[in-house]
Amino acid sequence: MKITFRDTLEGVGPDQLGGRFFDGWPNPPSTPTFLKLLEQSYAVELAVDEDTGNVVGFIQAISDGVLSAYIPLLEVLPEYQGKGIGTDLIKRMFNRLSGLYMIDLLCDAELQPFYEKQGMHKASGMVIRHYQNQSGAANS
Ligand SMILES: CC(C)(COP(=O)(O)OP(=O)(O)OC[C@H]1O[C@@H](n2cnc3c(N)ncnc32)[C@H](O)[C@@H]1OP(=O)(O)O)[C@@H](O)C(=O)NCCC(=O)NCCS
C-alpha cells in the first residue's frame, strides 16, 4: 500500500471520494456534497491510496485567512487507520495554518491525547447542532 498526500483537489472527483467516510453519521453528506464542502474549504489535505487512486483520509479547515481557523472534519477510512495517516494529515494542515493565531477543533475526550501530541491544549466550548441539516443537502 502506497499512500501519498496532496494539498489540492486537482484530479479528485466523486469517483475518488466513494469510500465510507462519515462513519457512524446517521445522515451523512452525499458524495457530491462531500466534494462541495472540500472545494469550499480554506484548506484541505488528502491522503490517497496510489494503488486505487482513491482518497482514504482527509482534513478540512475553514478560515478568515487573518487570525482564525477551525477544523471541522478529520477522518481516515477504518481500514487505513492506525498507520500514521491521521497524524500526517494534522501535521500537514497545522503547517499550512502556522501563520494564523487560532486553530480550533472539537473532539471527544478520548481523542484529546491524540491532539495533545500535535501541540494542542484542552479547552471548553459551546456548540449548536441542527441535526435535520446533517447531510448538508439543503446547501448543496
Ligand atoms: C482519529 C483518526 C483521524 C486518526 O487517524 P489514524 O490514521 O488512525 O491516526 P494515526 O494512525 O496517525 O494515529 C492513531 C492514534 O490515534 C489514536 N486514536 C484513534 N482513534 C482513537 C479513539 N477513538 N480513541 C482514542 N485514541 C484514538 C490511536 O490510539 C493512535 O494513538 P498512538 O499514536 O498513541 O498509537 C481516525 O481514527 C478516524 O478517522 N476516526 C474516526 C473519525 C474521527 O474521530 N475523527 C476525528 C474527529 S475530531
PDB file of C-alpha atoms and ligand atoms in Angstrom:
ATOM      1  CA  MET A   1       0.000   0.000   0.000  1.00  0.00           C
ATOM      2  CA  LYS A   2       1.489   3.358  -1.053  1.00  0.00           C
ATOM      3  CA  ILE A   3      -0.135   6.435   0.478  1.00  0.00           C
ATOM      4  CA  THR A   4       0.628   9.890  -0.880  1.00  0.00           C
ATOM      5  CA  PHE A   5      -0.538  13.268   0.419  1.00  0.00           C
ATOM      6  CA  ARG A   6      -1.977  16.151  -1.564  1.00  0.00           C
ATOM      7  CA  ASP A   7      -2.882  19.731  -0.680  1.00  0.00           C
ATOM      8  CA  THR A   8      -5.251  20.194  -3.608  1.00  0.00           C
ATOM      9  CA  LEU A   9      -8.424  18.665  -5.016  1.00  0.00           C
ATOM     10  CA  GLU A  10      -6.981  18.737  -8.519  1.00  0.00           C
ATOM     11  CA  GLY A  11      -7.906  15.490 -10.237  1.00  0.00           C
ATOM     12  CA  VAL A  12     -10.258  14.483  -7.425  1.00  0.00           C
ATOM     13  CA  GLY A  13     -13.912  13.915  -8.291  1.00  0.00           C
ATOM     14  CA  PRO A  14     -16.792  11.921  -6.848  1.00  0.00           C
ATOM     15  CA  ASP A  15     -15.214   8.669  -8.087  1.00  0.00           C
ATOM     16  CA  GLN A  16     -12.217   9.190  -5.787  1.00  0.00           C
ATOM     17  CA  LEU A  17     -14.394  10.078  -2.780  1.00  0.00           C
ATOM     18  CA  GLY A  18     -16.606   6.995  -2.705  1.00  0.00           C
ATOM     19  CA  GLY A  19     -15.091   5.471   0.449  1.00  0.00           C
ATOM     20  CA  ARG A  20     -17.245   5.052   3.532  1.00  0.00           C
ATOM     21  CA  PHE A  21     -16.441   8.383   5.138  1.00  0.00           C
ATOM     22  CA  PHE A  22     -18.675   9.938   7.816  1.00  0.00           C
ATOM     23  CA  ASP A  23     -18.579   6.616   9.637  1.00  0.00           C
ATOM     24  CA  GLY A  24     -21.365   6.444  12.210  1.00  0.00           C
ATOM     25  CA  TRP A  25     -23.232   9.507  10.937  1.00  0.00           C
ATOM     26  CA  PRO A  26     -26.984   8.755  10.755  1.00  0.00           C
ATOM     27  CA  ASN A  27     -27.489  11.217   7.881  1.00  0.00           C
ATOM     28  CA  PRO A  28     -24.143  11.696   6.093  1.00  0.00           C
ATOM     29  CA  PRO A  29     -23.481  14.031   3.166  1.00  0.00           C
ATOM     30  CA  SER A  30     -23.766  12.520  -0.316  1.00  0.00           C
ATOM     31  CA  THR A  31     -20.543  12.186  -2.284  1.00  0.00           C
ATOM     32  CA  PRO A  32     -21.243  15.355  -4.378  1.00  0.00           C
ATOM     33  CA  THR A  33     -21.961  17.271  -1.163  1.00  0.00           C
ATOM     34  CA  PHE A  34     -18.741  15.892   0.335  1.00  0.00           C
ATOM     35  CA  LEU A  35     -16.830  17.180  -2.704  1.00  0.00           C
ATOM     36  CA  LYS A  36     -18.519  20.577  -2.386  1.00  0.00           C
ATOM     37  CA  LEU A  37     -17.590  21.017   1.277  1.00  0.00           C
ATOM     38  CA  LEU A  38     -13.986  20.170   0.429  1.00  0.00           C
ATOM     39  CA  GLU A  39     -13.988  22.604  -2.502  1.00  0.00           C
ATOM     40  CA  GLN A  40     -15.383  25.399  -0.337  1.00  0.00           C
ATOM     41  CA  SER A  41     -12.844  24.871   2.434  1.00  0.00           C
ATOM     42  CA  TYR A  42      -9.978  27.252   3.134  1.00  0.00           C
ATOM     43  CA  ALA A  43      -7.547  24.340   3.002  1.00  0.00           C
ATOM     44  CA  VAL A  44      -7.709  20.591   2.564  1.00  0.00           C
ATOM     45  CA  GLU A  45      -5.129  17.851   2.853  1.00  0.00           C
ATOM     46  CA  LEU A  46      -5.855  14.474   1.316  1.00  0.00           C
ATOM     47  CA  ALA A  47      -4.337  11.031   1.723  1.00  0.00           C
ATOM     48  CA  VAL A  48      -4.571   8.955  -1.458  1.00  0.00           C
ATOM     49  CA  ASP A  49      -4.002   5.232  -1.916  1.00  0.00           C
ATOM     50  CA  GLU A  50      -1.888   5.181  -5.055  1.00  0.00           C
ATOM     51  CA  ASP A  51      -2.942   1.600  -5.811  1.00  0.00           C
ATOM     52  CA  THR A  52      -6.569   2.668  -6.299  1.00  0.00           C
ATOM     53  CA  GLY A  53      -6.347   6.464  -6.739  1.00  0.00           C
ATOM     54  CA  ASN A  54      -8.965   6.817  -4.018  1.00  0.00           C
ATOM     55  CA  VAL A  55      -8.962   9.328  -1.174  1.00  0.00           C
ATOM     56  CA  VAL A  56      -8.590   7.346   2.063  1.00  0.00           C
ATOM     57  CA  GLY A  57      -8.210  10.220   4.509  1.00  0.00           C
ATOM     58  CA  PHE A  58      -8.795  13.943   4.634  1.00  0.00           C
ATOM     59  CA  ILE A  59      -8.633  17.002   6.844  1.00  0.00           C
ATOM     60  CA  GLN A  60     -10.512  20.230   6.178  1.00  0.00           C
ATOM     61  CA  ALA A  61     -10.000  23.760   7.543  1.00  0.00           C
ATOM     62  CA  ILE A  62     -12.226  26.809   7.251  1.00  0.00           C
ATOM     63  CA  SER A  63     -10.739  30.219   7.999  1.00  0.00           C
ATOM     64  CA  ASP A  64     -10.909  34.004   7.688  1.00  0.00           C
ATOM     65  CA  GLY A  65      -7.318  33.866   6.466  1.00  0.00           C
ATOM     66  CA  VAL A  66      -6.347  36.531   9.026  1.00  0.00           C
ATOM     67  CA  LEU A  67      -6.496  35.225  12.580  1.00  0.00           C
ATOM     68  CA  SER A  68      -8.596  32.126  12.900  1.00  0.00           C
ATOM     69  CA  ALA A  69      -9.073  28.653  11.536  1.00  0.00           C
ATOM     70  CA  TYR A  70     -11.431  25.880  12.537  1.00  0.00           C
ATOM     71  CA  ILE A  71     -11.015  22.235  11.643  1.00  0.00           C
ATOM     72  CA  PRO A  72     -14.487  20.728  11.206  1.00  0.00           C
ATOM     73  CA  LEU A  73     -13.521  17.308   9.883  1.00  0.00           C
ATOM     74  CA  LEU A  74     -10.644  14.859  10.003  1.00  0.00           C
ATOM     75  CA  GLU A  75     -11.226  11.260   9.014  1.00  0.00           C
ATOM     76  CA  VAL A  76      -9.273   8.240   7.871  1.00  0.00           C
ATOM     77  CA  LEU A  77     -11.188   5.259   6.456  1.00  0.00           C
ATOM     78  CA  PRO A  78     -11.350   2.459   9.051  1.00  0.00           C
ATOM     79  CA  GLU A  79      -9.193   0.027   7.053  1.00  0.00           C
ATOM     80  CA  TYR A  80      -6.433   2.672   6.807  1.00  0.00           C
ATOM     81  CA  GLN A  81      -6.449   3.796  10.451  1.00  0.00           C
ATOM     82  CA  GLY A  82      -3.562   3.201  12.835  1.00  0.00           C
ATOM     83  CA  LYS A  83      -0.903   3.694  10.156  1.00  0.00           C
ATOM     84  CA  GLY A  84       0.040   7.289  10.930  1.00  0.00           C
ATOM     85  CA  ILE A  85      -2.131   8.803   8.175  1.00  0.00           C
ATOM     86  CA  GLY A  86      -4.241  10.915  10.564  1.00  0.00           C
ATOM     87  CA  THR A  87      -1.113  12.234  12.259  1.00  0.00           C
ATOM     88  CA  ASP A  88       0.424  13.167   8.911  1.00  0.00           C
ATOM     89  CA  LEU A  89      -2.769  14.938   7.815  1.00  0.00           C
ATOM     90  CA  ILE A  90      -2.808  17.033  11.005  1.00  0.00           C
ATOM     91  CA  LYS A  91       0.881  17.890  10.772  1.00  0.00           C
ATOM     92  CA  ARG A  92       0.470  18.987   7.174  1.00  0.00           C
ATOM     93  CA  MET A  93      -2.600  21.094   7.966  1.00  0.00           C
ATOM     94  CA  PHE A  94      -1.002  22.720  11.032  1.00  0.00           C
ATOM     95  CA  ASN A  95       1.971  23.610   8.884  1.00  0.00           C
ATOM     96  CA  ARG A  96      -0.365  25.263   6.350  1.00  0.00           C
ATOM     97  CA  LEU A  97      -2.101  27.222   9.133  1.00  0.00           C
ATOM     98  CA  SER A  98       1.009  28.185  11.093  1.00  0.00           C
ATOM     99  CA  GLY A  99       0.727  31.865  10.129  1.00  0.00           C
ATOM    100  CA  LEU A 100      -2.640  32.224  11.900  1.00  0.00           C
ATOM    101  CA  TYR A 101      -3.361  32.959  15.553  1.00  0.00           C
ATOM    102  CA  MET A 102      -6.120  30.484  16.484  1.00  0.00           C
ATOM    103  CA  ILE A 103      -6.592  26.915  15.319  1.00  0.00           C
ATOM    104  CA  ASP A 104      -9.582  25.265  16.982  1.00  0.00           C
ATOM    105  CA  LEU A 105     -11.360  21.943  16.774  1.00  0.00           C
ATOM    106  CA  LEU A 106     -13.772  19.874  18.802  1.00  0.00           C
ATOM    107  CA  CYS A 107     -13.241  16.223  19.614  1.00  0.00           C
ATOM    108  CA  ASP A 108     -14.302  13.506  22.012  1.00  0.00           C
ATOM    109  CA  ALA A 109     -12.319  13.371  25.268  1.00  0.00           C
ATOM    110  CA  GLU A 110     -10.768  10.044  24.231  1.00  0.00           C
ATOM    111  CA  LEU A 111      -9.066  11.761  21.286  1.00  0.00           C
ATOM    112  CA  GLN A 112      -7.567  14.607  23.325  1.00  0.00           C
ATOM    113  CA  PRO A 113      -4.250  12.763  23.861  1.00  0.00           C
ATOM    114  CA  PHE A 114      -4.009  12.288  20.071  1.00  0.00           C
ATOM    115  CA  TYR A 115      -4.295  16.048  19.522  1.00  0.00           C
ATOM    116  CA  GLU A 116      -2.088  16.926  22.505  1.00  0.00           C
ATOM    117  CA  LYS A 117       0.726  15.102  20.724  1.00  0.00           C
ATOM    118  CA  GLN A 118       0.376  17.732  17.997  1.00  0.00           C
ATOM    119  CA  GLY A 119       0.748  20.585  20.481  1.00  0.00           C
ATOM    120  CA  MET A 120      -2.933  21.298  21.098  1.00  0.00           C
ATOM    121  CA  HIS A 121      -4.348  22.222  24.503  1.00  0.00           C
ATOM    122  CA  LYS A 122      -7.624  21.227  26.128  1.00  0.00           C
ATOM    123  CA  ALA A 123     -10.294  23.938  26.232  1.00  0.00           C
ATOM    124  CA  SER A 124     -14.015  24.113  26.825  1.00  0.00           C
ATOM    125  CA  GLY A 125     -16.523  25.197  24.203  1.00  0.00           C
ATOM    126  CA  MET A 126     -20.166  25.530  23.212  1.00  0.00           C
ATOM    127  CA  VAL A 127     -21.986  24.185  20.176  1.00  0.00           C
ATOM    128  CA  ILE A 128     -25.325  24.003  18.391  1.00  0.00           C
ATOM    129  CA  ARG A 129     -26.203  21.071  16.140  1.00  0.00           C
ATOM    130  CA  HIS A 130     -29.187  21.266  13.756  1.00  0.00           C
ATOM    131  CA  TYR A 131     -29.418  17.526  13.155  1.00  0.00           C
ATOM    132  CA  GLN A 132     -32.001  17.946  10.414  1.00  0.00           C
ATOM    133  CA  ASN A 133     -29.208  19.595   8.369  1.00  0.00           C
ATOM    134  CA  GLN A 134     -26.567  16.929   8.962  1.00  0.00           C
ATOM    135  CA  SER A 135     -26.413  15.781   5.312  1.00  0.00           C
ATOM    136  CA  GLY A 136     -25.825  19.306   4.031  1.00  0.00           C
ATOM    137  CA  ALA A 137     -28.358  18.561   1.264  1.00  0.00           C
ATOM    138  CA  ALA A 138     -30.174  21.869   1.699  1.00  0.00           C
ATOM    139  CA  ASN A 139     -26.941  23.765   0.997  1.00  0.00           C
ATOM    140  CA  SER A 140     -25.628  21.761  -1.931  1.00  0.00           C
TER     141      SER A 140
HETATM  142  C1  LIG B   1      -8.917   9.977  14.619  1.00  0.00           C
HETATM  143  C2  LIG B   1      -8.392   9.428  13.307  1.00  0.00           C
HETATM  144  C3  LIG B   1      -8.459  10.507  12.229  1.00  0.00           C
HETATM  145  C4  LIG B   1      -6.945   9.004  13.483  1.00  0.00           C
HETATM  146  O1  LIG B   1      -6.439   8.604  12.232  1.00  0.00           O
HETATM  147  P1  LIG B   1      -5.312   7.475  12.127  1.00  0.00           P
HETATM  148  O2  LIG B   1      -4.781   7.480  10.746  1.00  0.00           O
HETATM  149  O3  LIG B   1      -5.817   6.191  12.670  1.00  0.00           O
HETATM  150  O4  LIG B   1      -4.236   8.108  13.131  1.00  0.00           O
HETATM  151  P2  LIG B   1      -2.752   7.678  13.380  1.00  0.00           P
HETATM  152  O5  LIG B   1      -2.502   6.296  12.850  1.00  0.00           O
HETATM  153  O6  LIG B   1      -1.865   8.761  12.921  1.00  0.00           O
HETATM  154  O7  LIG B   1      -2.700   7.703  14.959  1.00  0.00           O
HETATM  155  C5  LIG B   1      -3.523   6.850  15.647  1.00  0.00           C
HETATM  156  C6  LIG B   1      -3.550   7.344  17.054  1.00  0.00           C
HETATM  157  O8  LIG B   1      -4.858   7.846  17.297  1.00  0.00           O
HETATM  158  C7  LIG B   1      -5.403   7.186  18.421  1.00  0.00           C
HETATM  159  N1  LIG B   1      -6.836   7.059  18.244  1.00  0.00           N
HETATM  160  C8  LIG B   1      -7.521   6.926  17.105  1.00  0.00           C
HETATM  161  N2  LIG B   1      -8.823   6.808  17.364  1.00  0.00           N
HETATM  162  C9  LIG B   1      -8.951   6.874  18.695  1.00  0.00           C
HETATM  163  C10 LIG B   1     -10.055   6.814  19.575  1.00  0.00           C
HETATM  164  N3  LIG B   1     -11.308   6.667  19.129  1.00  0.00           N
HETATM  165  N4  LIG B   1      -9.809   6.914  20.896  1.00  0.00           N
HETATM  166  C11 LIG B   1      -8.557   7.065  21.362  1.00  0.00           C
HETATM  167  N5  LIG B   1      -7.471   7.127  20.580  1.00  0.00           N
HETATM  168  C12 LIG B   1      -7.682   7.036  19.256  1.00  0.00           C
HETATM  169  C13 LIG B   1      -4.720   5.859  18.427  1.00  0.00           C
HETATM  170  O9  LIG B   1      -4.721   5.291  19.698  1.00  0.00           O
HETATM  171  C14 LIG B   1      -3.300   6.212  17.993  1.00  0.00           C
HETATM  172  O10 LIG B   1      -2.550   6.653  19.078  1.00  0.00           O
HETATM  173  P3  LIG B   1      -0.985   6.301  19.205  1.00  0.00           P
HETATM  174  O11 LIG B   1      -0.293   7.098  18.156  1.00  0.00           O
HETATM  175  O12 LIG B   1      -0.647   6.727  20.591  1.00  0.00           O
HETATM  176  O13 LIG B   1      -0.886   4.833  18.965  1.00  0.00           O
HETATM  177  C15 LIG B   1      -9.181   8.161  12.855  1.00  0.00           C
HETATM  178  O14 LIG B   1      -9.193   7.235  13.906  1.00  0.00           O
HETATM  179  C16 LIG B   1     -10.596   8.452  12.413  1.00  0.00           C
HETATM  180  O15 LIG B   1     -10.856   8.802  11.268  1.00  0.00           O
HETATM  181  N6  LIG B   1     -11.571   8.290  13.345  1.00  0.00           N
HETATM  182  C17 LIG B   1     -12.983   8.497  13.026  1.00  0.00           C
HETATM  183  C18 LIG B   1     -13.298   9.952  12.793  1.00  0.00           C
HETATM  184  C19 LIG B   1     -12.823  10.829  13.930  1.00  0.00           C
HETATM  185  O16 LIG B   1     -13.000  10.516  15.098  1.00  0.00           O
HETATM  186  N7  LIG B   1     -12.210  11.964  13.544  1.00  0.00           N
HETATM  187  C20 LIG B   1     -11.732  12.940  14.483  1.00  0.00           C
HETATM  188  C21 LIG B   1     -12.784  13.964  14.684  1.00  0.00           C
HETATM  189  S1  LIG B   1     -12.280  15.149  15.911  1.00  0.00           S
END
